[in-house]
Amino acid sequence: MHGRPRKTAKAEDLVASAAKAEKLRQLQSQLLRNHNDRIYNKEALEICSKLLEVNPEVYTAWNYRKLAVQSNLESCGDHEVVQSIVNQELKIAEIALRRNPKCYGAWQHRKWILNLGSDKADFDQEFRLLDQLLKADSRNFHGWNHRRFVVALKNVKEEEELNFTTEKINTNFSNYSAWHNRSVILSHLMKQNAPGFDPREKVLTEELEFIHQALFTDPDDQSGWFYHLWLLDQIIARDSPFLISSWPAHGTEVILSSNTSVKDFQHFESTEYAQYIRALPIVLYFNQAVKGVNSTTVTVESIFTENVDLIWKPLSASNSVEAHCWVTYLNISERDCNSLEPYSINVSFGNTQGLVSSDGCPLSYACQCEFSLKISPYSPGSCSKESNVNMVHWDNENFSRSEFLQIRPFLMSYQRQKIIANSELLISEWCSETLSREIMLFRKLISEINCKIAKLTLGRLLIARNFILSRGIQLTKNRTHFEETLQLYDDLIRLDPSHIGYYKDQRSLVLMDQVTSDEESLRKHCWLPKELSLTSAGQSVCLRLNKLSLTRIGFVERLLWVNMLDLSHNELQSVEGLEAMQLLSHLNLSHNKLSSMTALEPLRPMISLQALDISYNEIGAHSIDTKRYQCASSPLSHPAGTCGDVQGFEDFDPEEVKLYWDAILIFKHLHLTQLDVVGNPILNEPFSSLMIRLVPSLQWLDGRPAQQS
Amino acid sequence: MEAGELEAEKHARYILSVEKRKDDLESIVIEHLRMNGAYWGLTTLDLLHQLGAVDRNEVVSWVLKCQHESGGFGGNVGHDAHILYTLSAVQVLALLDNLDILDADKVSSYVTGLQNEDGSFSGDEWGEIDTRFSYCAICCLSLLHRMDKINVAKAVSYVVSCKNLDGGFGCVPGAESHAGQIFCCVGALAITGSLHHVDKDLLGWWLCERQVKSGGLNGRPEKLPDVCYSWWVLSSLIMIDRDKEKGGISDRPDDAVDVFHTYFGVAGLSLLEYPGVKPIDPAYALPVETVNGIFLEKRRVASSQ
């Protein structure tokens, strides 16, 4: 079907074509008749062979052949007959493959015959055929697949196959299929700790040597670069998971006041609480995605909730049972609010089995966090659900600086934990040395040639090195090179528009790393909002990250303490990462590039969110929703155990559901008091009225009172 | 975007003429995959707002003639059942809003019977395994609201085991990444809510590298571009939400030589939000309208009596 240009037909061509068509039609209808009537004699098989010679794509003909083989073998199991059948079938498949080396039916038939008569087939011939084919077209994946099949069938040693790839690569460095195959074989060998391929550091160092040759011979060829990237990934492979951040932080005192942003439980589907109570989140953030966080693996000692009753949730925008970030909530009842004494809360884990990484690796060491909770006097008037909330404004006049702003308590959430076991440095010497060598090499390369992918690789290496250095518990001062990395991505944005989205995302992450890496840089972005009163930490702080050309958010583990965040005037299409910010009560996402309601999925678990500004985005502007399948709660995708019944839309008009199912899913469980949506094409009368019905707590919509009395 | 409008009616007439034409060599050679052709043709018509031109009853009765005792569908009357054509049949009936004519349990039992121990799917009783078939099974059962009939967790883990060094997917574990296979695997993961297994940055990068100097897209490194790759690459990029660069892609459906390529060209344009073309769902490869109707309204698929 591919690569056939349209031509106008000449008269004699038409006649010839009509004759061919008639012949083919006869062959096909005869084949179908024989198939239907189960006729497998010599004549019928001849017809089938003729057909497959002309049109090897007719899959039913290959099925017919298999049935014929089965039937003929049944009637006669004589060794010579079987041998001749095997040869015959292999011959027919070969004829078809010479005509079309990509014919699925022919390859499958060959495989079926080889499985059937593996003792009767000539495997030298098989390898010869494959060699011919891969010489003619070294990228024919059918050939490579068949080769892997035959190799497995004949128990050929993986080292031999590795040599085959080396041979292919040495013939032509630009052989993506060979590099791919190499990565598959090496993965197996390293995983099995096969002799000669252990330790993996040795293998990886040798592979780096090998790939350097290819890269420096022809830097513009893609094949080697993907392989190099894969090697990089193997080098910085993560081992045991460990905690990198928590909220509250170890050794801190949390103050909950009566009009704090930490609110009540209504988003839980389970019990309805008659009294007005509070939920205190406890957030744990690990260096990689983990699973098995529950009340057996994590113990929380407090007077508020029995440990066994605590439910831990993964905080991620997907359906995965694994996440970097996990949360549970302690119930704080009215009764508890009357005490003036601070309460002590202790969180410990790592003592029992079960908390593991995706690969099943248990925690590096046991861990314990202790903090205290103080509750300001409960005053009946001020904590009623129905009390009027003032509108919050985000413009500059509302913020002020303070030289005395205490950032240190906030940074503690990232830096400190009490560790029971010895905290050895978790950085592998070999890993950081290898990365440093690679960085030097690529710096040299890009000084000599202007190669976009070399720059990208250097960028990735610098980010990788920062990443592994951050495995050390203390924030080290050596983590510089921000400017160099930012410059590399700025260059790439200019040089290579075909990947501009990727470069902007990486650049945004580097920028976020830089901004949040130490007290001094964080202080530059912290402001005091004049309108907000005390928060749980005793001081209201707004983190302002506007106008930074951010396309993505990162390093949220350092921002778990934030309750007011301004991300306006950026280029955000995604707000993934925000779901971890359980204390966030005021969020400004205006003037970004959010293109759908489904893009707001990460906001669903944010129990503290009160004021949300999504004005001047692109919601409703696009007919294609690229977040449709990123949205974990979407009714269009069905994780295991569900079968696609529509749920949760009972209270809504079917037309409303079709238009606004995503808005309904996102906003149903939030307790917003303030919402700004103006400047999005989705905004109209039906939408506004839906929002007001959907969010009963809403008091301000686009600057005007929401509920009419 | 190229100057000149998309000639919706011209494309519609072409497709309808192909449907009628059965006796020339080109048509006979692809007779065995007429069910796929029906899906490509009818979806294209619907995307161009021209589905009304089709005789629905004729199509539906022909589709049913291709069904076997097993519940599966063949590529044409008299041809053996296969999962590829079973999906196309279900998609055609979905387009024509006639899924209720099916015995959904019967069709799903055919598909369920093709799942193997390791979670993979065979194409038919002869045992060929390919992630294309994982996609067909998952998409088909999802449209029939019968996903609970297969082992979804295993199906997902099999697809994930086909992930490669470049973030892409091949037809079986160890097979090289290819845009068509990537579409199938990403689609299967999307429909099963399992996209968190995809390294979106890495795969997004690889997919964007498919764009060649002429603006077209190829299926893997150092290969020639073809319009069908536009669909597979674009829909995958959209499902993993890495499509920011799509503005640079040019497409010329006027050069399409067959229904297959016409469909992919028009579907690609739909993903690029071309005016006059209905939006298409990137995972189910059906108009968004059709998909929303199936999943956002109460169940309308009949179960077995």
mmCIF file of C-alpha atoms in Angstrom, chain B residues 93-253:
data_model
loop_
_atom_site.group_PDB
_atom_site.id
_atom_site.type_symbol
_atom_site.label_atom_id
_atom_site.label_comp_id
_atom_site.label_asym_id
_atom_site.label_seq_id
_atom_site.Cartn_x
_atom_site.Cartn_y
_atom_site.Cartn_z
ATOM 1 C CA LEU B 93 -21.209 -0.200 14.087
ATOM 2 C CA ALA B 94 -20.281 2.434 16.679
ATOM 3 C CA LEU B 95 -20.019 5.046 13.918
ATOM 4 C CA LEU B 96 -23.419 4.075 12.606
ATOM 5 C CA ASP B 97 -24.788 4.188 16.144
ATOM 6 C CA ASN B 98 -25.834 0.578 15.806
ATOM 7 C CA LEU B 99 -23.799 -1.238 18.468
ATOM 8 C CA ASP B 100 -27.019 -2.532 19.976
ATOM 9 C CA ILE B 101 -27.422 -4.920 17.055
ATOM 10 C CA LEU B 102 -24.535 -6.943 18.427
ATOM 11 C CA ASP B 103 -24.597 -9.656 21.014
ATOM 12 C CA ALA B 104 -21.858 -7.958 23.014
ATOM 13 C CA ASP B 105 -21.216 -10.986 25.198
ATOM 14 C CA LYS B 106 -20.645 -13.167 22.140
ATOM 15 C CA VAL B 107 -18.162 -10.764 20.588
ATOM 16 C CA SER B 108 -16.344 -10.264 23.875
ATOM 17 C CA SER B 109 -16.057 -13.989 24.466
ATOM 18 C CA TYR B 110 -14.212 -14.251 21.142
ATOM 19 C CA VAL B 111 -11.790 -11.545 22.239
ATOM 20 C CA THR B 112 -11.396 -12.902 25.766
ATOM 21 C CA GLY B 113 -10.516 -16.299 24.320
ATOM 22 C CA LEU B 114 -7.550 -14.752 22.554
ATOM 23 C CA GLN B 115 -5.802 -13.535 25.710
ATOM 24 C CA ASN B 116 -2.754 -15.576 26.716
ATOM 25 C CA GLU B 117 -1.261 -16.420 30.097
ATOM 26 C CA ASP B 118 1.243 -13.595 29.952
ATOM 27 C CA GLY B 119 -1.464 -11.031 29.204
ATOM 28 C CA SER B 120 -0.716 -10.784 25.486
ATOM 29 C CA PHE B 121 -3.325 -11.304 22.774
ATOM 30 C CA SER B 122 -3.219 -13.563 19.756
ATOM 31 C CA GLY B 123 -4.679 -12.338 16.490
ATOM 32 C CA ASP B 124 -6.633 -15.507 15.949
ATOM 33 C CA GLU B 125 -6.580 -19.210 16.759
ATOM 34 C CA TRP B 126 -3.222 -19.590 14.989
ATOM 35 C CA GLY B 127 -1.408 -17.776 17.752
ATOM 36 C CA GLU B 128 0.399 -14.779 16.248
ATOM 37 C CA ILE B 129 1.137 -12.396 19.119
ATOM 38 C CA ASP B 130 1.517 -8.673 18.572
ATOM 39 C CA THR B 131 0.762 -5.568 20.635
ATOM 40 C CA ARG B 132 -1.490 -4.450 17.774
ATOM 41 C CA PHE B 133 -3.823 -7.171 18.996
ATOM 42 C CA SER B 134 -3.611 -5.925 22.585
ATOM 43 C CA TYR B 135 -4.880 -2.584 21.337
ATOM 44 C CA CYS B 136 -7.634 -4.211 19.261
ATOM 45 C CA ALA B 137 -8.826 -6.264 22.218
ATOM 46 C CA ILE B 138 -8.818 -3.381 24.685
ATOM 47 C CA CYS B 139 -10.400 -0.861 22.333
ATOM 48 C CA CYS B 140 -13.060 -3.332 21.213
ATOM 49 C CA LEU B 141 -14.043 -4.449 24.711
ATOM 50 C CA SER B 142 -14.055 -0.901 25.990
ATOM 51 C CA LEU B 143 -16.505 0.169 23.278
ATOM 52 C CA LEU B 144 -18.699 -2.788 24.256
ATOM 53 C CA HIS B 145 -18.418 -2.000 27.989
ATOM 54 C CA ARG B 146 -16.931 -5.438 28.592
ATOM 55 C CA MET B 147 -13.427 -4.618 29.881
ATOM 56 C CA ASP B 148 -14.057 -6.673 32.985
ATOM 57 C CA LYS B 149 -13.968 -9.829 30.834
ATOM 58 C CA ILE B 150 -10.189 -9.767 30.371
ATOM 59 C CA ASN B 151 -7.285 -9.602 32.766
ATOM 60 C CA VAL B 152 -6.546 -5.904 32.363
ATOM 61 C CA ALA B 153 -3.597 -5.837 34.767
ATOM 62 C CA LYS B 154 -1.814 -8.564 32.806
ATOM 63 C CA ALA B 155 -2.703 -7.003 29.486
ATOM 64 C CA VAL B 156 -1.129 -3.767 30.710
ATOM 65 C CA SER B 157 1.980 -5.427 32.064
ATOM 66 C CA TYR B 158 2.502 -7.218 28.758
ATOM 67 C CA VAL B 159 2.308 -3.952 26.846
ATOM 68 C CA VAL B 160 4.717 -2.352 29.328
ATOM 69 C CA SER B 161 7.144 -5.252 28.807
ATOM 70 C CA CYS B 162 7.414 -4.122 25.180
ATOM 71 C CA LYS B 163 8.864 -0.759 26.184
ATOM 72 C CA ASN B 164 12.264 0.010 24.635
ATOM 73 C CA LEU B 165 15.398 2.060 25.231
ATOM 74 C CA ASP B 166 13.873 5.042 23.443
ATOM 75 C CA GLY B 167 10.601 5.043 25.392
ATOM 76 C CA GLY B 168 8.783 3.549 22.405
ATOM 77 C CA PHE B 169 7.126 0.170 21.931
ATOM 78 C CA GLY B 170 7.494 -2.748 19.555
ATOM 79 C CA CYS B 171 5.227 -5.603 18.526
ATOM 80 C CA VAL B 172 6.610 -8.066 21.069
ATOM 81 C CA PRO B 173 9.111 -7.716 23.949
ATOM 82 C CA GLY B 174 12.518 -6.921 22.452
ATOM 83 C CA ALA B 175 11.143 -5.643 19.149
ATOM 84 C CA GLU B 176 12.212 -2.257 17.823
ATOM 85 C CA SER B 177 10.075 0.836 18.361
ATOM 86 C CA HIS B 178 7.789 1.719 15.481
ATOM 87 C CA ALA B 179 5.217 4.513 15.263
ATOM 88 C CA GLY B 180 2.356 2.136 14.466
ATOM 89 C CA GLN B 181 3.137 -0.130 17.409
ATOM 90 C CA ILE B 182 3.588 2.920 19.618
ATOM 91 C CA PHE B 183 0.104 4.104 18.725
ATOM 92 C CA CYS B 184 -1.290 0.693 19.627
ATOM 93 C CA CYS B 185 0.545 0.468 22.946
ATOM 94 C CA VAL B 186 -0.086 4.055 23.993
ATOM 95 C CA GLY B 187 -3.729 3.660 22.980
ATOM 96 C CA ALA B 188 -4.047 0.475 25.019
ATOM 97 C CA LEU B 189 -2.465 2.192 28.031
ATOM 98 C CA ALA B 190 -4.665 5.259 27.591
ATOM 99 C CA ILE B 191 -7.887 3.267 27.501
ATOM 100 C CA THR B 192 -6.850 1.296 30.581
ATOM 101 C CA GLY B 193 -5.872 4.442 32.494
ATOM 102 C CA SER B 194 -2.240 3.319 32.587
ATOM 103 C CA LEU B 195 -0.339 6.095 30.862
ATOM 104 C CA HIS B 196 1.803 6.608 33.956
ATOM 105 C CA HIS B 197 3.924 3.712 32.642
ATOM 106 C CA VAL B 198 5.017 5.811 29.686
ATOM 107 C CA ASP B 199 8.116 7.985 29.898
ATOM 108 C CA LYS B 200 6.346 10.845 28.197
ATOM 109 C CA ASP B 201 9.315 13.155 27.787
ATOM 110 C CA LEU B 202 11.481 10.452 26.247
ATOM 111 C CA LEU B 203 8.790 9.078 23.944
ATOM 112 C CA GLY B 204 7.623 12.583 23.079
ATOM 113 C CA TRP B 205 11.132 13.418 22.008
ATOM 114 C CA TRP B 206 11.400 10.286 19.839
ATOM 115 C CA LEU B 207 8.031 10.963 18.230
ATOM 116 C CA CYS B 208 8.923 14.569 17.418
ATOM 117 C CA GLU B 209 12.116 13.294 15.796
ATOM 118 C CA ARG B 210 9.887 11.581 13.212
ATOM 119 C CA GLN B 211 9.456 14.847 11.422
ATOM 120 C CA VAL B 212 11.669 15.005 8.347
ATOM 121 C CA LYS B 213 12.859 18.077 6.466
ATOM 122 C CA SER B 214 9.910 18.066 4.050
ATOM 123 C CA GLY B 215 7.564 18.358 7.008
ATOM 124 C CA GLY B 216 6.216 14.825 6.719
ATOM 125 C CA LEU B 217 6.592 12.138 9.360
ATOM 126 C CA ASN B 218 8.334 8.783 9.231
ATOM 127 C CA GLY B 219 7.694 5.712 11.356
ATOM 128 C CA ARG B 220 11.156 5.298 12.837
ATOM 129 C CA PRO B 221 14.661 6.743 12.419
ATOM 130 C CA GLU B 222 16.173 6.961 8.929
ATOM 131 C CA LYS B 223 13.010 5.827 7.169
ATOM 132 C CA LEU B 224 10.863 7.485 4.530
ATOM 133 C CA PRO B 225 7.858 9.607 5.489
ATOM 134 C CA ASP B 226 4.299 8.531 4.767
ATOM 135 C CA VAL B 227 1.005 10.166 5.599
ATOM 136 C CA CYS B 228 -0.159 7.229 7.710
ATOM 137 C CA TYR B 229 2.616 8.005 10.168
ATOM 138 C CA SER B 230 1.117 11.430 10.656
ATOM 139 C CA TRP B 231 -1.809 9.782 12.371
ATOM 140 C CA TRP B 232 0.173 7.355 14.497
ATOM 141 C CA VAL B 233 2.743 9.895 15.580
ATOM 142 C CA LEU B 234 0.279 12.729 16.191
ATOM 143 C CA SER B 235 -2.302 10.689 18.046
ATOM 144 C CA SER B 236 0.415 9.229 20.270
ATOM 145 C CA LEU B 237 1.813 12.696 20.963
ATOM 146 C CA ILE B 238 -1.640 13.930 21.870
ATOM 147 C CA MET B 239 -2.422 10.987 24.139
ATOM 148 C CA ILE B 240 0.789 11.593 26.096
ATOM 149 C CA ASP B 241 0.267 15.358 25.956
ATOM 150 C CA ARG B 242 3.538 16.246 24.237
ATOM 151 C CA ASP B 243 2.179 17.757 21.046
ATOM 152 C CA LYS B 244 3.265 21.369 21.395
ATOM 153 C CA GLU B 245 5.301 21.252 18.219
ATOM 154 C CA LYS B 246 2.495 20.039 15.991
ATOM 155 C CA GLY B 247 2.065 23.398 14.317
ATOM 156 C CA GLY B 248 5.027 22.652 12.089
ATOM 157 C CA ILE B 249 3.541 19.576 10.467
ATOM 158 C CA SER B 250 2.205 19.872 6.959
ATOM 159 C CA ASP B 251 -0.147 17.405 5.419
ATOM 160 C CA ARG B 252 -1.418 16.840 1.945
ATOM 161 C CA PRO B 253 -4.399 14.519 1.862
#
